PDB file of C-alpha atoms in Angstrom:
ATOM      1  CA  MET A   1       0.000   0.000   0.000  1.00 39.00           C
ATOM      2  CA  PRO A   2       1.584   3.320  -1.034  1.00 44.00           C
ATOM      3  CA  SER A   3       2.213   5.875   1.678  1.00 57.00           C
ATOM      4  CA  SER A   4       0.077   8.999   1.693  1.00 77.00           C
ATOM      5  CA  VAL A   5       2.786  10.814   3.638  1.00 87.00           C
ATOM      6  CA  PRO A   6       4.869  13.167   1.480  1.00 94.00           C
ATOM      7  CA  SER A   7       8.553  12.312   1.322  1.00 95.00           C
ATOM      8  CA  PHE A   8      11.014  14.148   3.524  1.00 97.00           C
ATOM      9  CA  ALA A   9      12.491  15.811   0.430  1.00 97.00           C
ATOM     10  CA  GLU A  10       9.036  17.080  -0.607  1.00 97.00           C
ATOM     11  CA  LEU A  11       8.331  18.457   2.857  1.00 98.00           C
ATOM     12  CA  LEU A  12      11.718  20.128   3.091  1.00 98.00           C
ATOM     13  CA  GLY A  13      11.280  21.512  -0.426  1.00 97.00           C
ATOM     14  CA  GLN A  14       8.102  23.290   0.701  1.00 97.00           C
ATOM     15  CA  THR A  15       9.726  24.654   3.859  1.00 98.00           C
ATOM     16  CA  GLU A  16      10.399  28.378   3.838  1.00 98.00           C
ATOM     17  CA  GLN A  17      11.908  29.252   7.233  1.00 98.00           C
ATOM     18  CA  SER A  18      12.725  26.371   9.562  1.00 98.00           C
ATOM     19  CA  ALA A  19      12.826  22.656  10.072  1.00 98.00           C
ATOM     20  CA  VAL A  20      13.516  21.174  13.485  1.00 98.00           C
ATOM     21  CA  HIS A  21      14.112  17.558  14.390  1.00 98.00           C
ATOM     22  CA  LEU A  22      13.842  16.025  17.844  1.00 98.00           C
ATOM     23  CA  GLU A  23      15.337  12.568  18.375  1.00 98.00           C
ATOM     24  CA  LEU A  24      14.506  10.720  21.570  1.00 98.00           C
ATOM     25  CA  ARG A  25      15.807   7.179  21.075  1.00 98.00           C
ATOM     26  CA  ASP A  26      19.140   5.702  22.144  1.00 97.00           C
ATOM     27  CA  PHE A  27      19.078   3.157  19.333  1.00 97.00           C
ATOM     28  CA  TYR A  28      17.725   2.987  15.795  1.00 97.00           C
ATOM     29  CA  ALA A  29      17.793   0.064  13.381  1.00 96.00           C
ATOM     30  CA  PRO A  30      21.432  -0.580  12.477  1.00 93.00           C
ATOM     31  CA  THR A  31      22.664   0.338   9.015  1.00 95.00           C
ATOM     32  CA  GLU A  32      25.632  -0.903   7.030  1.00 96.00           C
ATOM     33  CA  ARG A  33      27.452   2.333   7.907  1.00 95.00           C
ATOM     34  CA  PHE A  34      26.918   1.628  11.615  1.00 97.00           C
ATOM     35  CA  GLU A  35      28.102  -1.971  11.236  1.00 97.00           C
ATOM     36  CA  ALA A  36      31.225  -0.787   9.371  1.00 97.00           C
ATOM     37  CA  TRP A  37      31.972   1.641  12.192  1.00 98.00           C
ATOM     38  CA  ARG A  38      31.542  -1.187  14.716  1.00 98.00           C
ATOM     39  CA  ARG A  39      34.145  -3.168  12.739  1.00 98.00           C
ATOM     40  CA  GLY A  40      36.564  -0.269  13.177  1.00 98.00           C
ATOM     41  CA  GLU A  41      36.161   1.367   9.784  1.00 97.00           C
ATOM     42  CA  ARG A  42      36.392   5.145   9.923  1.00 98.00           C
ATOM     43  CA  ILE A  43      35.377   7.857   7.483  1.00 97.00           C
ATOM     44  CA  ASP A  44      38.035   9.881   5.736  1.00 98.00           C
ATOM     45  CA  TRP A  45      36.488  13.276   6.393  1.00 98.00           C
ATOM     46  CA  GLU A  46      38.999  14.866   4.001  1.00 97.00           C
ATOM     47  CA  ASP A  47      37.533  12.805   1.117  1.00 98.00           C
ATOM     48  CA  ARG A  48      34.098  14.405   1.008  1.00 97.00           C
ATOM     49  CA  GLU A  49      33.062  12.494  -2.099  1.00 96.00           C
ATOM     50  CA  SER A  50      33.374   9.211  -0.183  1.00 95.00           C
ATOM     51  CA  TRP A  51      30.817  10.146   2.483  1.00 96.00           C
ATOM     52  CA  TRP A  52      28.630  12.947   1.053  1.00 98.00           C
ATOM     53  CA  HIS A  53      25.158  11.497   0.486  1.00 96.00           C
ATOM     54  CA  PRO A  54      22.004  12.835  -1.233  1.00 97.00           C
ATOM     55  CA  TYR A  55      20.624  13.655   2.250  1.00 97.00           C
ATOM     56  CA  ASP A  56      23.624  15.893   2.926  1.00 98.00           C
ATOM     57  CA  GLN A  57      23.113  17.664  -0.395  1.00 98.00           C
ATOM     58  CA  LEU A  58      19.390  18.135   0.303  1.00 98.00           C
ATOM     59  CA  ILE A  59      20.226  19.754   3.643  1.00 98.00           C
ATOM     60  CA  ALA A  60      22.953  21.930   2.118  1.00 98.00           C
ATOM     61  CA  ASP A  61      20.638  23.102  -0.663  1.00 98.00           C
ATOM     62  CA  THR A  62      17.846  23.848   1.813  1.00 98.00           C
ATOM     63  CA  VAL A  63      20.131  25.815   4.131  1.00 98.00           C
ATOM     64  CA  ALA A  64      21.506  27.700   1.112  1.00 98.00           C
ATOM     65  CA  ARG A  65      18.014  28.988   0.338  1.00 98.00           C
ATOM     66  CA  GLY A  66      17.688  30.378   3.866  1.00 98.00           C
ATOM     67  CA  VAL A  67      15.974  27.604   5.839  1.00 98.00           C
ATOM     68  CA  ALA A  68      17.382  27.056   9.339  1.00 98.00           C
ATOM     69  CA  ILE A  69      17.689  23.361  10.183  1.00 98.00           C
ATOM     70  CA  ARG A  70      18.137  22.395  13.826  1.00 99.00           C
ATOM     71  CA  ARG A  71      18.380  18.920  15.354  1.00 98.00           C
ATOM     72  CA  THR A  72      18.484  17.970  19.014  1.00 98.00           C
ATOM     73  CA  ARG A  73      19.171  14.501  20.324  1.00 98.00           C
ATOM     74  CA  VAL A  74      18.056  13.553  23.823  1.00 98.00           C
ATOM     75  CA  VAL A  75      20.407  10.806  25.000  1.00 98.00           C
ATOM     76  CA  SER A  76      20.886   8.575  27.999  1.00 98.00           C
ATOM     77  CA  GLU A  77      24.305   8.664  29.642  1.00 98.00           C
ATOM     78  CA  PRO A  78      26.555   6.866  29.494  1.00 98.00           C
ATOM     79  CA  VAL A  79      25.607   6.846  25.824  1.00 98.00           C
ATOM     80  CA  SER A  80      24.849   3.697  23.848  1.00 97.00           C
ATOM     81  CA  GLU A  81      27.192   2.394  21.202  1.00 97.00           C
ATOM     82  CA  TYR A  82      24.729   3.624  18.603  1.00 97.00           C
ATOM     83  CA  ILE A  83      24.805   7.170  20.000  1.00 98.00           C
ATOM     84  CA  ARG A  84      28.630   7.066  19.943  1.00 98.00           C
ATOM     85  CA  TRP A  85      28.393   6.316  16.251  1.00 98.00           C
ATOM     86  CA  GLU A  86      25.755   9.030  15.696  1.00 98.00           C
ATOM     87  CA  HIS A  87      28.012  11.535  17.416  1.00 98.00           C
ATOM     88  CA  TYR A  88      30.854  10.512  15.110  1.00 98.00           C
ATOM     89  CA  VAL A  89      28.822  10.809  11.882  1.00 98.00           C
ATOM     90  CA  THR A  90      27.201  14.093  12.943  1.00 98.00           C
ATOM     91  CA  HIS A  91      30.207  15.736  11.299  1.00 98.00           C
ATOM     92  CA  ALA A  92      28.323  15.198   8.014  1.00 98.00           C
ATOM     93  CA  ASN A  93      25.143  16.857   9.344  1.00 98.00           C
ATOM     94  CA  VAL A  94      27.085  19.884  10.557  1.00 98.00           C
ATOM     95  CA  THR A  95      29.063  20.129   7.315  1.00 98.00           C
ATOM     96  CA  ALA A  96      25.777  20.117   5.385  1.00 98.00           C
ATOM     97  CA  GLY A  97      24.543  23.045   7.483  1.00 98.00           C
ATOM     98  CA  GLU A  98      22.474  21.542  10.266  1.00 98.00           C
ATOM     99  CA  GLN A  99      22.804  22.971  13.748  1.00 98.00           C
ATOM    100  CA  VAL A 100      23.002  19.989  16.108  1.00 98.00           C
ATOM    101  CA  ARG A 101      22.779  19.829  19.885  1.00 99.00           C
ATOM    102  CA  TRP A 102      22.736  17.052  22.476  1.00 98.00           C
ATOM    103  CA  LEU A 103      20.819  16.926  25.746  1.00 98.00           C
ATOM    104  CA  PRO A 104      21.447  14.334  28.454  1.00 98.00           C
ATOM    105  CA  ARG A 105      18.118  12.681  29.279  1.00 98.00           C
ATOM    106  CA  ARG A 106      18.601  13.342  33.014  1.00 98.00           C
ATOM    107  CA  LEU A 107      18.122  17.064  32.268  1.00 98.00           C
ATOM    108  CA  THR A 108      14.660  16.566  30.726  1.00 98.00           C
ATOM    109  CA  THR A 109      12.630  15.462  33.751  1.00 97.00           C
ATOM    110  CA  ASN A 110      10.633  18.685  33.907  1.00 98.00           C
ATOM    111  CA  ILE A 111      10.090  19.041  30.139  1.00 98.00           C
ATOM    112  CA  PRO A 112       6.800  17.761  28.695  1.00 97.00           C
ATOM    113  CA  LEU A 113       8.126  15.667  25.811  1.00 98.00           C
ATOM    114  CA  PRO A 114       6.181  13.950  23.045  1.00 98.00           C
ATOM    115  CA  GLY A 115       6.509  10.179  22.903  1.00 97.00           C
ATOM    116  CA  ASN A 116       7.907  10.093  19.373  1.00 98.00           C
ATOM    117  CA  ASP A 117      10.670  11.581  17.263  1.00 98.00           C
ATOM    118  CA  PHE A 118       9.496  14.244  14.858  1.00 98.00           C
ATOM    119  CA  TRP A 119      10.327  16.851  12.261  1.00 98.00           C
ATOM    120  CA  LEU A 120       8.471  20.163  12.456  1.00 98.00           C
ATOM    121  CA  PHE A 121       8.389  22.280   9.292  1.00 98.00           C
ATOM    122  CA  ASP A 122       7.823  26.044   9.524  1.00 98.00           C
ATOM    123  CA  THR A 123       6.272  25.518  12.976  1.00 98.00           C
ATOM    124  CA  THR A 124       3.031  24.351  11.337  1.00 98.00           C
ATOM    125  CA  LEU A 125       3.418  20.850   9.885  1.00 98.00           C
ATOM    126  CA  LEU A 126       4.603  17.880  11.894  1.00 98.00           C
ATOM    127  CA  ARG A 127       6.029  14.611  10.580  1.00 98.00           C
ATOM    128  CA  VAL A 128       5.956  12.098  13.429  1.00 98.00           C
ATOM    129  CA  HIS A 129       8.088   8.944  13.262  1.00 96.00           C
ATOM    130  CA  HIS A 130       6.689   5.737  14.764  1.00 97.00           C
ATOM    131  CA  PHE A 131       9.302   3.052  15.491  1.00 97.00           C
ATOM    132  CA  SER A 132       9.174  -0.598  16.484  1.00 96.00           C
ATOM    133  CA  GLY A 133      10.974  -1.647  19.654  1.00 94.00           C
ATOM    134  CA  ASP A 134      14.090  -2.554  17.671  1.00 93.00           C
ATOM    135  CA  GLY A 135      14.318   0.860  16.019  1.00 95.00           C
ATOM    136  CA  VAL A 136      12.751   0.223  12.632  1.00 95.00           C
ATOM    137  CA  VAL A 137      10.450   2.922  11.259  1.00 95.00           C
ATOM    138  CA  VAL A 138       6.953   1.454  11.244  1.00 96.00           C
ATOM    139  CA  GLU A 139       5.242   4.501   9.778  1.00 95.00           C
ATOM    140  CA  ASP A 140       5.368   8.261   9.516  1.00 96.00           C
ATOM    141  CA  GLU A 141       2.372  10.406  10.329  1.00 97.00           C
ATOM    142  CA  ILE A 142       1.662  13.947   9.153  1.00 97.00           C
ATOM    143  CA  THR A 143      -0.392  16.331  11.260  1.00 98.00           C
ATOM    144  CA  ALA A 144      -1.092  20.029  11.458  1.00 98.00           C
ATOM    145  CA  ASP A 145      -3.201  19.645  14.614  1.00 98.00           C
ATOM    146  CA  ALA A 146      -2.610  22.917  16.464  1.00 98.00           C
ATOM    147  CA  GLU A 147      -2.329  21.406  19.959  1.00 98.00           C
ATOM    148  CA  THR A 148       0.061  18.675  18.856  1.00 98.00           C
ATOM    149  CA  VAL A 149       2.195  21.126  16.882  1.00 98.00           C
ATOM    150  CA  LYS A 150       2.308  23.507  19.859  1.00 98.00           C
ATOM    151  CA  LEU A 151       3.384  20.720  22.253  1.00 98.00           C
ATOM    152  CA  CYS A 152       6.147  19.567  19.904  1.00 98.00           C
ATOM    153  CA  PHE A 153       7.333  23.087  19.087  1.00 98.00           C
ATOM    154  CA  THR A 154       7.452  24.054  22.757  1.00 98.00           C
ATOM    155  CA  ALA A 155       9.229  20.831  23.731  1.00 98.00           C
ATOM    156  CA  PHE A 156      11.814  21.306  20.991  1.00 98.00           C
ATOM    157  CA  GLU A 157      12.534  24.902  21.977  1.00 98.00           C
ATOM    158  CA  VAL A 158      13.006  24.035  25.670  1.00 98.00           C
ATOM    159  CA  VAL A 159      15.263  21.103  24.782  1.00 98.00           C
ATOM    160  CA  TRP A 160      17.216  23.273  22.322  1.00 98.00           C
ATOM    161  CA  LYS A 161      17.891  25.948  24.937  1.00 98.00           C
ATOM    162  CA  ARG A 162      19.234  23.383  27.422  1.00 98.00           C
ATOM    163  CA  ALA A 163      21.148  21.263  24.944  1.00 98.00           C
ATOM    164  CA  ILE A 164      24.878  21.299  24.341  1.00 98.00           C
ATOM    165  CA  PRO A 165      26.177  22.304  20.892  1.00 98.00           C
ATOM    166  CA  HIS A 166      27.668  19.381  19.003  1.00 98.00           C
ATOM    167  CA  HIS A 167      31.238  20.683  19.051  1.00 98.00           C
ATOM    168  CA  LEU A 168      31.091  20.945  22.864  1.00 98.00           C
ATOM    169  CA  TYR A 169      29.318  17.665  23.666  1.00 98.00           C
ATOM    170  CA  GLU A 170      31.799  15.003  24.648  1.00 96.00           C
ATOM    171  CA  ILE A 171      30.982  11.346  24.922  1.00 93.00           C
TER     172      ILE A 171
END
């Protein structure tokens, strides 16, 4: 059954001012890149062609047209092996133009947080990610429900203000 949810690229293409992403999980379904990292393989950051992906280009193009892209990851500490890898590969996100911050989960107790990861486009349209227990995306949901958008926007902004910029967050 085809998805009725627009692709991420379509949503980002329609975005005019901002896109924010809140990640709340300590583990997502492993990828080949993660498995390679686990085997000790490292990226040659000087050889951009070897690691630059279409996602990176999409972000770079979007930022170039004036859209601010911010991502915050709420993480348990000590961090999981997966989060160690994410921290390592975040160099690509930052190079593409994303602003990335990290917030230790212990600092979120008094923040009303949604139960799912999400992207919020221009503070009006929400793409919610639903995952299985082992980190596989089960489905994405789109909503413009004002109360849900407000909760997610507010949560993101509070987390963002408390979070540590990527270049300062040590694991």
